[in-house]
Coordinates of C-alpha atoms and ligand atoms in Angstrom, one line a residue:
M1 CA 20.8 -21.4 3.7
S2 CA 20.8 -19.9 6.8
S3 CA 18.7 -16.8 6.6
V4 CA 16.5 -16.2 9.4
F5 CA 14.1 -13.5 9.2
S6 CA 13.7 -11.0 12.0
L7 CA 11.9 -8.1 12.2
P8 CA 13.1 -4.7 12.1
P9 CA 14.8 -2.7 15.5
T10 CA 12.1 -0.6 16.3
L11 CA 10.3 -3.6 16.2
S12 CA 11.8 -5.4 19.1
G13 CA 9.1 -5.0 21.3
L14 CA 5.5 -4.4 19.7
R15 CA 3.2 -1.2 21.7
N16 CA 0.0 -0.8 21.4
Y17 CA -0.3 2.6 19.4
V18 CA -2.7 5.7 21.1
D19 CA -4.0 8.0 21.9
G20 CA -0.9 9.4 19.5
E21 CA 1.8 7.7 22.0
F22 CA 3.5 4.2 22.1
V23 CA 2.7 2.3 24.9
E24 CA 3.6 -0.8 27.1
S25 CA 1.7 -2.9 29.3
S26 CA 2.6 -4.9 31.8
K27 CA 0.9 -8.2 30.7
T28 CA 2.8 -9.5 27.4
F29 CA 3.2 -12.3 24.8
D30 CA 5.2 -14.2 22.2
N31 CA 5.4 -13.3 18.5
V32 CA 6.3 -16.0 18.1
S33 CA 8.6 -16.9 13.8
P34 CA 6.4 -20.2 11.3
L35 CA 9.6 -20.7 10.0
N36 CA 11.4 -22.0 12.9
G37 CA 9.7 -21.3 16.0
R38 CA 12.0 -18.7 17.9
V39 CA 10.9 -16.0 19.7
L40 CA 10.6 -12.2 17.4
A41 CA 9.5 -10.2 20.1
K42 CA 7.3 -9.4 22.9
V43 CA 3.4 -7.8 22.2
H44 CA 2.2 -5.5 24.8
E45 CA -1.2 -6.8 25.0
A46 CA -4.0 -3.9 25.6
D47 CA -6.3 -4.7 28.4
E48 CA -10.0 -3.4 28.9
A49 CA -8.4 0.3 29.9
L50 CA -6.3 1.1 27.2
V51 CA -8.5 -0.4 24.3
D52 CA -10.8 2.1 26.1
R53 CA -8.2 4.4 26.2
A54 CA -7.9 4.2 22.6
V55 CA -12.4 4.2 21.7
R56 CA -12.4 7.9 23.3
S57 CA -9.0 9.0 22.4
A58 CA -10.6 8.3 19.0
R59 CA -14.0 9.5 19.6
R60 CA -12.1 12.9 20.2
A61 CA -10.3 13.0 17.3
V62 CA -13.3 12.2 15.4
E63 CA -15.4 15.4 17.0
G64 CA -12.3 17.9 16.7
A65 CA -10.2 19.1 14.3
W66 CA -10.1 15.2 12.2
G67 CA -13.6 15.3 11.3
R68 CA -13.9 18.6 10.1
T69 CA -11.1 18.1 7.7
N70 CA -12.5 17.8 4.5
V71 CA -11.3 15.6 1.9
Q72 CA -8.6 17.3 0.3
E73 CA -7.6 17.3 3.6
R74 CA -7.3 13.5 4.2
A75 CA -6.4 12.7 0.4
K76 CA -3.0 14.9 1.5
V77 CA -2.4 12.7 5.2
L78 CA -3.0 9.0 3.1
H79 CA -0.5 9.9 0.8
A80 CA 1.9 10.5 2.6
V81 CA 1.2 7.5 4.6
A82 CA 1.6 5.5 1.4
D83 CA 4.5 7.8 1.4
G84 CA 6.1 6.3 4.9
I85 CA 5.2 2.8 3.8
E86 CA 7.3 3.3 1.0
R87 CA 9.7 5.0 2.2
R88 CA 9.8 2.0 4.9
F89 CA 9.3 -0.9 2.4
D90 CA 11.6 -3.3 3.3
E91 CA 11.7 -3.0 7.4
F92 CA 7.6 -3.6 6.2
L93 CA 8.8 -6.7 4.1
A94 CA 11.0 -8.1 7.1
A95 CA 8.1 -7.6 8.9
E96 CA 5.5 -9.2 6.6
I97 CA 7.6 -11.9 6.1
A98 CA 9.1 -12.9 9.9
D99 CA 5.1 -13.0 11.2
T100 CA 4.0 -14.7 8.4
G101 CA 7.5 -16.6 7.4
R102 CA 5.9 -16.1 3.3
P103 CA 7.8 -15.9 0.7
L104 CA 9.2 -12.5 0.3
E105 CA 8.7 -11.9 -3.9
Q106 CA 4.5 -12.1 -2.6
A107 CA 5.2 -10.0 0.0
R108 CA 6.7 -7.6 -2.4
S109 CA 4.6 -7.9 -4.8
L110 CA 1.4 -8.5 -3.5
D111 CA 1.4 -7.3 0.7
V112 CA 3.9 -4.5 0.9
Y113 CA 2.7 -2.8 -2.7
R114 CA -1.1 -3.4 -1.8
G115 CA -0.5 -1.7 1.8
I116 CA 0.8 1.6 -0.6
A117 CA -2.3 0.6 -3.3
N118 CA -4.7 1.1 -0.4
F119 CA -3.7 5.0 0.8
R120 CA -3.6 5.9 -2.9
T121 CA -6.4 4.7 -4.3
F122 CA -8.9 6.0 -1.2
A123 CA -7.5 9.0 -1.3
D124 CA -7.9 9.7 -4.9
L125 CA -11.2 8.2 -4.6
G126 CA -13.0 9.4 -1.7
K127 CA -12.0 13.4 -4.0
V128 CA -14.8 12.5 -6.4
A129 CA -16.9 10.8 -4.5
H130 CA -20.0 12.3 -4.3
G131 CA -24.1 12.1 -3.1
D132 CA -26.6 12.1 -4.8
Y133 CA -28.3 14.4 -6.3
F134 CA -32.2 14.4 -7.5
E135 CA -35.3 17.2 -8.8
T136 CA -39.0 16.0 -7.3
F137 CA -41.7 18.5 -9.0
L138 CA -44.8 18.0 -7.1
P139 CA -48.9 17.7 -8.2
D140 CA -48.9 21.6 -8.1
G141 CA -45.7 22.2 -10.0
T142 CA -43.5 23.6 -7.1
K143 CA -39.7 22.2 -6.7
L144 CA -37.8 20.3 -4.4
L145 CA -34.6 20.0 -4.8
N146 CA -32.5 17.0 -2.9
H147 CA -28.8 16.1 -2.3
T148 CA -27.4 13.7 0.2
L149 CA -24.8 14.8 2.7
R150 CA -21.3 12.4 3.3
K151 CA -20.6 12.4 6.7
P152 CA -18.1 10.4 8.7
L153 CA -19.8 7.8 10.8
G154 CA -17.6 7.7 13.9
V155 CA -15.1 5.9 15.3
V156 CA -13.9 2.6 14.0
A157 CA -13.0 -0.6 14.5
S158 CA -11.0 -2.8 12.7
I159 CA -10.4 -6.8 13.2
S160 CA -8.2 -8.6 10.9
P161 CA -6.5 -11.9 10.5
W162 CA -3.2 -13.1 10.5
N163 CA -3.3 -14.3 6.9
L164 CA -2.3 -11.0 4.7
P165 CA -1.7 -8.5 7.3
L166 CA -0.9 -5.8 6.4
L167 CA -3.5 -6.6 3.0
S168 CA -6.2 -6.6 5.0
L169 CA -5.8 -3.9 7.9
T170 CA -4.4 -1.2 5.0
W171 CA -8.2 -2.3 3.4
K172 CA -10.3 -1.1 5.5
A173 CA -8.2 1.9 7.8
A174 CA -7.6 4.0 4.1
P175 CA -11.4 4.1 3.1
V176 CA -12.4 4.3 7.2
L177 CA -10.0 7.7 7.5
I178 CA -10.4 9.1 4.1
C179 CA -14.0 9.5 5.3
G180 CA -13.3 11.7 7.8
N181 CA -12.9 8.9 10.6
A182 CA -11.0 7.4 13.8
I183 CA -10.0 4.0 13.8
V184 CA -8.7 1.5 16.8
C185 CA -7.1 -1.3 14.7
K186 CA -6.9 -4.8 17.0
P187 CA -4.5 -7.0 14.4
S188 CA -4.6 -10.8 14.5
E189 CA -2.6 -11.5 17.9
E190 CA 0.0 -13.7 15.2
T191 CA 0.5 -11.1 13.6
P192 CA 1.2 -7.8 15.1
S193 CA 4.5 -6.6 13.5
S194 CA 3.5 -4.4 10.4
A195 CA 0.3 -2.7 12.1
T196 CA 2.4 -1.3 14.4
L197 CA 4.9 0.1 12.2
L198 CA 2.4 0.7 9.9
A199 CA 1.7 3.4 13.2
E200 CA 5.2 4.3 12.8
V201 CA 4.4 6.1 9.7
F202 CA 1.7 7.7 10.9
H203 CA 2.7 9.3 13.9
E204 CA 6.1 10.2 11.1
A205 CA 3.6 11.9 9.2
G206 CA 2.2 13.5 11.9
V207 CA -1.6 12.6 12.1
P208 CA -3.0 14.0 15.1
A209 CA -3.3 11.5 18.0
G210 CA -6.8 9.7 18.1
V211 CA -6.9 9.6 14.2
F212 CA -5.3 6.0 13.9
N213 CA -4.6 3.3 16.6
V214 CA -3.6 0.2 17.0
V215 CA -4.3 -2.6 20.4
H216 CA -2.9 -5.7 21.1
G217 CA -4.4 -8.9 21.5
F218 CA -6.6 -11.9 21.3
G219 CA -10.2 -12.5 20.8
P220 CA -12.4 -13.4 23.8
G221 CA -10.7 -11.8 26.8
S222 CA -9.2 -9.9 25.3
A223 CA -8.9 -6.5 23.2
G224 CA -10.6 -8.0 20.2
E225 CA -13.4 -8.9 22.8
A226 CA -13.4 -5.3 24.3
L227 CA -12.9 -3.4 21.5
T228 CA -16.4 -4.7 19.8
R229 CA -17.7 -4.5 23.1
H230 CA -17.2 -0.7 23.3
P231 CA -20.0 1.3 23.5
G232 CA -18.1 4.3 22.1
I233 CA -17.6 1.9 18.7
D234 CA -20.2 3.5 15.9
A235 CA -19.0 0.3 13.1
V236 CA -17.0 -2.6 13.5
T237 CA -15.4 -4.0 9.9
F238 CA -13.8 -8.0 11.0
T239 CA -12.2 -10.0 8.6
G240 CA -11.6 -13.6 9.9
E241 CA -13.5 -16.7 10.4
S242 CA -17.6 -16.9 10.3
R243 CA -17.9 -18.3 13.7
T244 CA -15.4 -15.3 15.0
G245 CA -17.9 -13.7 13.1
A246 CA -21.1 -14.8 14.1
A247 CA -19.6 -13.8 18.3
I248 CA -18.7 -10.6 16.9
M249 CA -22.2 -10.2 15.5
K250 CA -23.9 -10.7 18.7
A251 CA -21.5 -8.9 20.8
A252 CA -22.0 -5.7 18.4
A253 CA -25.6 -6.2 19.0
D254 CA -25.8 -4.8 22.0
G255 CA -24.9 -1.3 20.9
V256 CA -27.2 -1.9 17.0
K257 CA -23.5 -0.6 15.6
D258 CA -22.9 -0.7 11.6
I259 CA -20.8 -4.0 10.6
S260 CA -19.0 -5.1 7.3
F261 CA -17.6 -8.5 7.7
E262 CA -15.2 -10.6 5.3
L263 CA -15.5 -14.3 6.2
G264 CA -13.7 -18.0 5.3
G265 CA -14.8 -20.0 2.2
K266 CA -15.0 -23.3 0.9
N267 CA -14.1 -21.7 -3.3
A268 CA -14.5 -23.9 -5.9
A269 CA -12.9 -23.5 -9.1
V270 CA -14.8 -25.1 -12.5
V271 CA -12.1 -26.7 -15.5
F272 CA -14.5 -27.1 -19.2
A273 CA -13.3 -29.7 -21.5
D274 CA -13.4 -26.4 -23.8
A275 CA -10.1 -25.0 -21.3
D276 CA -6.8 -23.4 -22.5
F277 CA -5.7 -26.7 -20.4
D278 CA -2.1 -24.8 -19.1
A279 CA -3.8 -21.7 -17.7
A280 CA -6.2 -23.6 -16.3
V281 CA -3.9 -26.2 -14.6
E282 CA -0.9 -22.9 -14.1
G283 CA -4.2 -20.8 -12.1
V284 CA -5.6 -23.9 -9.9
I285 CA -2.4 -24.5 -8.7
R286 CA -2.2 -20.5 -8.0
S287 CA -5.7 -20.8 -6.9
S288 CA -4.8 -23.4 -4.2
F289 CA -1.2 -23.1 -3.2
T290 CA -0.7 -19.5 -3.1
N291 CA 0.6 -17.7 -0.2
S292 CA 0.2 -21.8 1.7
G293 CA -3.4 -22.2 0.6
Q294 CA -3.9 -19.1 3.3
V295 CA -6.4 -17.1 1.2
C296 CA -9.9 -16.4 1.7
L297 CA -10.5 -16.6 -1.7
C298 CA -8.2 -20.0 -2.7
S299 CA -9.6 -22.6 -4.5
E300 CA -10.2 -26.0 -2.0
R301 CA -12.9 -27.5 -4.4
V302 CA -12.0 -28.2 -7.9
Y303 CA -14.2 -29.5 -10.2
V304 CA -13.1 -30.9 -13.8
E305 CA -15.5 -31.7 -16.9
R306 CA -15.1 -35.4 -17.7
P307 CA -12.7 -35.2 -20.9
I308 CA -9.7 -33.9 -19.6
F309 CA -10.0 -35.1 -15.4
D310 CA -7.0 -38.1 -15.1
R311 CA -5.2 -35.4 -17.7
F312 CA -6.1 -32.6 -15.3
I313 CA -4.7 -34.6 -12.5
A314 CA -1.8 -35.6 -14.3
A315 CA -0.6 -32.8 -15.1
M316 CA -2.0 -31.0 -11.1
K317 CA 0.5 -34.1 -9.1
A318 CA 3.6 -33.1 -11.6
R319 CA 3.1 -29.4 -11.3
T320 CA 2.9 -29.4 -7.8
E321 CA 5.0 -31.7 -7.0
A322 CA 7.8 -29.5 -8.4
L323 CA 6.6 -26.4 -6.0
K324 CA 9.8 -25.2 -4.2
I325 CA 9.0 -25.0 -0.2
G326 CA 11.2 -23.9 1.4
W327 CA 13.1 -20.3 3.3
P328 CA 11.4 -17.3 1.7
D329 CA 14.1 -15.0 0.5
E330 CA 15.4 -19.0 -1.7
P331 CA 15.3 -18.4 -5.6
G332 CA 12.1 -19.6 -7.0
V333 CA 10.2 -20.6 -3.5
F334 CA 6.6 -20.7 -3.9
M335 CA 5.1 -21.4 -1.0
G336 CA 6.6 -20.7 2.9
S337 CA 5.8 -22.0 6.5
L338 CA 1.6 -21.9 7.7
I339 CA 1.3 -19.1 10.3
S340 CA 2.1 -21.4 12.6
R341 CA 2.1 -25.2 14.4
E342 CA -1.0 -24.6 16.1
H343 CA -2.4 -24.3 12.4
R344 CA -0.7 -26.5 11.0
E345 CA -2.1 -29.3 13.6
K346 CA -5.2 -27.8 12.4
V347 CA -4.6 -28.2 8.8
L348 CA -2.9 -32.2 9.7
S349 CA -5.7 -32.9 11.0
Y350 CA -8.0 -32.8 7.8
Y351 CA -4.7 -34.3 6.2
R352 CA -5.8 -37.3 7.8
L353 CA -9.8 -37.2 8.2
A354 CA -9.6 -36.9 4.2
V355 CA -8.1 -40.2 4.0
E356 CA -10.4 -41.8 6.9
E357 CA -13.4 -40.4 4.7
G358 CA -11.5 -42.2 1.9
A359 CA -10.2 -39.6 -0.5
T360 CA -7.4 -40.9 -2.5
V361 CA -4.2 -38.4 -1.9
V362 CA -2.8 -37.7 -5.6
T363 CA 1.1 -35.4 -4.1
G364 CA 1.3 -34.6 -0.3
G365 CA -0.2 -35.0 2.8
G366 CA 2.5 -34.4 5.0
V367 CA 5.5 -32.7 6.4
P368 CA 9.0 -31.5 4.6
V369 CA 11.8 -32.7 6.0
F370 CA 14.1 -30.2 5.4
G371 CA 17.5 -31.8 8.4
D372 CA 17.0 -27.9 9.8
E373 CA 16.1 -25.5 12.1
R374 CA 13.0 -25.4 9.7
D375 CA 11.9 -28.8 10.7
D376 CA 10.4 -26.4 14.1
G377 CA 8.5 -24.8 12.0
A378 CA 5.0 -24.8 10.7
F379 CA 5.0 -26.0 6.3
V380 CA 2.8 -28.8 5.2
Q381 CA 3.7 -30.4 1.6
P382 CA 0.7 -28.9 -0.8
T383 CA -1.4 -31.8 -1.3
I384 CA -4.1 -32.8 -3.7
W385 CA -7.1 -35.4 -3.3
T386 CA -9.9 -36.5 -5.4
G387 CA -12.9 -39.4 -4.7
L388 CA -14.6 -38.1 -2.3
P389 CA -18.2 -37.5 -1.8
D390 CA -19.3 -33.9 -1.9
T391 CA -20.5 -34.6 1.8
A392 CA -17.1 -35.9 3.3
R393 CA -16.4 -33.2 5.6
C394 CA -13.2 -32.5 3.6
M395 CA -15.3 -30.6 1.0
I396 CA -17.7 -28.9 3.4
E397 CA -15.2 -27.4 5.6
E398 CA -12.6 -24.7 5.4
V399 CA -8.7 -25.9 6.2
F400 CA -7.4 -22.4 5.2
G401 CA -4.5 -24.7 4.4
P402 CA -2.6 -25.7 0.6
V403 CA -4.9 -28.8 -0.5
C404 CA -7.5 -29.1 -2.9
H405 CA -10.2 -31.8 -3.3
I406 CA -10.4 -32.7 -7.8
S407 CA -13.7 -34.1 -8.9
P408 CA -14.8 -35.1 -12.5
F409 CA -18.1 -33.3 -13.4
D410 CA -20.8 -34.2 -16.8
S411 CA -22.4 -31.3 -17.5
E412 CA -23.3 -27.6 -16.6
D413 CA -26.2 -28.0 -14.5
E414 CA -24.2 -30.4 -12.5
V415 CA -21.7 -28.4 -11.8
I416 CA -23.5 -25.1 -10.7
R417 CA -25.3 -27.0 -8.1
R418 CA -23.1 -29.3 -6.6
V419 CA -20.6 -25.9 -6.8
N420 CA -23.4 -23.5 -5.1
D421 CA -24.6 -26.8 -2.3
T422 CA -22.5 -24.9 0.1
A423 CA -22.6 -22.9 3.0
Y424 CA -20.7 -20.4 2.0
G425 CA -20.2 -18.0 -0.9
L426 CA -16.9 -15.5 -1.2
A427 CA -15.4 -16.6 -4.5
S428 CA -15.4 -18.8 -7.9
S429 CA -13.3 -19.0 -10.7
V430 CA -14.8 -20.2 -14.2
W431 CA -11.9 -21.7 -16.5
T432 CA -13.5 -21.9 -20.1
T433 CA -12.8 -20.4 -23.8
N434 CA -16.5 -20.3 -24.8
L435 CA -17.5 -16.9 -24.0
S436 CA -21.5 -17.4 -24.0
R437 CA -21.0 -20.8 -21.1
A438 CA -19.0 -17.6 -19.7
H439 CA -22.2 -16.0 -19.1
R440 CA -24.1 -18.3 -19.1
V441 CA -22.6 -19.9 -16.0
T442 CA -21.3 -16.6 -13.8
P443 CA -24.7 -15.3 -12.8
R444 CA -25.6 -18.8 -11.5
L445 CA -23.0 -19.0 -9.1
S446 CA -24.4 -17.6 -5.7
V447 CA -20.8 -16.0 -4.7
G448 CA -19.8 -12.6 -4.2
I449 CA -17.1 -12.5 -6.9
V450 CA -16.5 -14.8 -9.7
W451 CA -13.5 -14.9 -12.0
V452 CA -13.1 -16.4 -16.1
N453 CA -9.8 -17.5 -17.2
T454 CA -8.1 -15.5 -14.5
W455 CA -8.1 -15.7 -9.9
F456 CA -7.2 -13.0 -7.1
S457 CA -6.9 -10.5 -10.1
R458 CA -8.1 -6.6 -8.0
D459 CA -9.5 -4.0 -9.4
L460 CA -9.8 -1.8 -5.7
R461 CA -13.3 0.3 -7.1
T462 CA -14.9 -3.4 -7.9
P463 CA -17.3 -4.5 -4.6
F464 CA -15.8 -7.7 -2.4
G465 CA -18.1 -9.7 -0.4
G466 CA -19.3 -13.3 0.0
T467 CA -22.9 -14.3 0.5
R468 CA -24.1 -16.6 3.1
L469 CA -21.3 -18.0 5.8
S470 CA -18.9 -16.0 3.8
G471 CA -20.1 -12.0 4.8
I472 CA -22.3 -9.5 5.1
G473 CA -21.8 -6.8 2.6
R474 CA -19.5 -5.4 0.1
E475 CA -16.3 -3.3 -0.2
G476 CA -14.1 -1.6 -1.9
G477 CA -14.4 1.6 -4.4
R478 CA -17.8 3.1 -3.1
Y479 CA -19.2 0.8 -1.6
S480 CA -16.8 0.8 1.1
L481 CA -17.2 5.1 0.7
D482 CA -21.0 3.9 1.2
F483 CA -20.0 1.7 4.9
Y484 CA -18.3 4.5 6.3
S485 CA -20.2 7.5 5.9
E486 CA -23.6 8.6 7.1
T487 CA -25.5 10.2 4.8
T488 CA -28.2 12.7 5.8
N489 CA -30.8 14.1 2.6
V490 CA -31.2 17.3 2.4
C491 CA -34.6 18.2 0.5
I492 CA -35.2 21.7 -0.4
K493 CA -37.9 23.7 -1.4
V494 CA -36.7 26.0 -3.9
Ligands
NAD501 P1 -10.1 -15.6 13.0 O1 -11.1 -15.6 12.8 O2 -9.7 -16.8 14.0 O3 -9.5 -13.7 13.3 C1 -9.5 -12.6 13.4 C2 -9.2 -11.8 13.8 O4 -10.5 -11.5 15.4 C3 -8.1 -11.8 14.8 O5 -7.5 -10.3 14.9 C4 -8.6 -13.0 16.6 O6 -7.3 -11.9 17.1 C5 -10.3 -11.4 16.4 N1 -11.2 -12.4 17.4 C6 -10.9 -13.9 17.9 N2 -11.5 -14.3 17.9 C7 -12.5 -12.6 18.6 C8 -14.0 -12.1 19.3 N3 -14.9 -13.1 19.8 N4 -14.3 -11.1 19.6 C9 -13.3 -10.0 18.8 N5 -12.5 -10.6 17.9 C10 -12.2 -11.9 18.0 O7 -9.3 -15.4 12.2 P2 -7.7 -15.4 11.2 O8 -7.8 -17.6 11.7 O9 -6.9 -14.7 11.8 O10 -8.8 -15.3 9.5 C11 -8.3 -16.6 8.9 C12 -10.1 -17.1 8.5 O11 -9.9 -15.5 8.1 C13 -10.2 -17.9 7.7 O12 -11.7 -18.3 7.7 C14 -10.6 -17.1 6.3 O13 -11.4 -17.4 5.2 C15 -11.1 -15.6 6.5 N6 -10.7 -14.2 6.0 C16 -11.8 -13.8 5.5 C17 -11.2 -12.8 4.1 C18 -12.1 -12.0 3.2 O14 -11.8 -11.0 2.9 N7 -13.2 -12.8 3.3 C19 -10.6 -12.6 4.1 C20 -9.1 -12.8 5.0 C21 -9.6 -13.8 5.7

């Protein structure tokens, strides 16, 4: 098969979208396909002056007509954007696949679908959001009415990663905009295409200049740093690595800007002996290898109760070796490439380190050989390790690739202690048919999200986020609306 995914025609040069215009710049960088290393497009890198123009334009929008729109009007805009993504569905599919090398089916059922759902969900949630209302009585009987007004926060900077580009960006842009703010988005330098296409959709929908801006570039010394340091930004919403979060926090500290951080993880899956065995194997395969392990919620540590440990390892090995790796549109393909050769080098360095640290490689540990142009891409084998102590670096550090380590455990208390023995705290999954056990274990896990007998299922109204190195704050539903709103309490003596 020689299917090389290419970008839609309008994306042959990826421009910034600032103040309602598509803007080129003198400096460009290459957008490279991770499927075969070919250059897909030139990306116009925003310099400090262009970032400044975007922020000023966003400020004008917030202080102008957009900031005075009511929520019904804004909900219509969000639905119009969702309609636009739906109309150009196949172009978004192509953009996501070209940039990331992921399977077509995943891009269709997860990425582009969620892009649409994010706008529709927050359009509808915004309409029913309300502030608090309290009646207060003073000792002399005087009545006071308190009500809380929700107002726009202002100009929000959104910095997003490459692993789920459209999903991450729209997950932020939708609540930002329904609350009446304006946004300046900096997508990852690895995945600039769907953000640019989204700008086209905003443009076609007639959204006023300055409400939605996209600036392209890197982090330090480029558009990312210029944006997070800009004094005209009121808040930064960031998704990415924990150490990048630390750098952004320092930059945001100068202006005492609000921050919302969704960061890395070293998530655990816990399989009890009473679990539905086949469902647990299937669930752990998905939670370890979906999107080639490049989901912040993926499980890199798997703990299996000793009585089923050997059987579980054997089943995982067989299932993993049956996973199809290949072109995004090959029938039955489960895994595409990693995001880049550079990231592959990082993942492979952990494959080597695990062996040095004494791991037994149950399966994988290398790169697949295709004998065609994919050998110039960024593919790796899904990999399972056993035998490492919890103190090994491969058990502590986030790999962000298709890999998991499986360890046996003997008791609830032991596994809870081991799951929590990490600097991260994003998500866990627990596999058991014992309801009492599920209720006993889940509150004791130090994470923001726990799944029982499922993984990755998301209702967009529920809180999302992590503890410790995995993030600051929660988004989703009213948690997003709270973060992206400024509230004013009004107290009236009756
Ligand atoms: P990254 O931190 O390298 O980059 C993320 C974004 O930050 C990019 O747009 C990058 O250009 C920008 N950036 C980098 N340095 C910056 C700086 N100093 N100032 C401003 N911007 C800067 O992350 P990545 O490699 O793109 O993504 C993978 C990471 O994201 C993993 O750690 C993963 O766990 C995490 N992630 C977390 C969640 C979550 O919800 N918790 C979701 C997705 C990804």
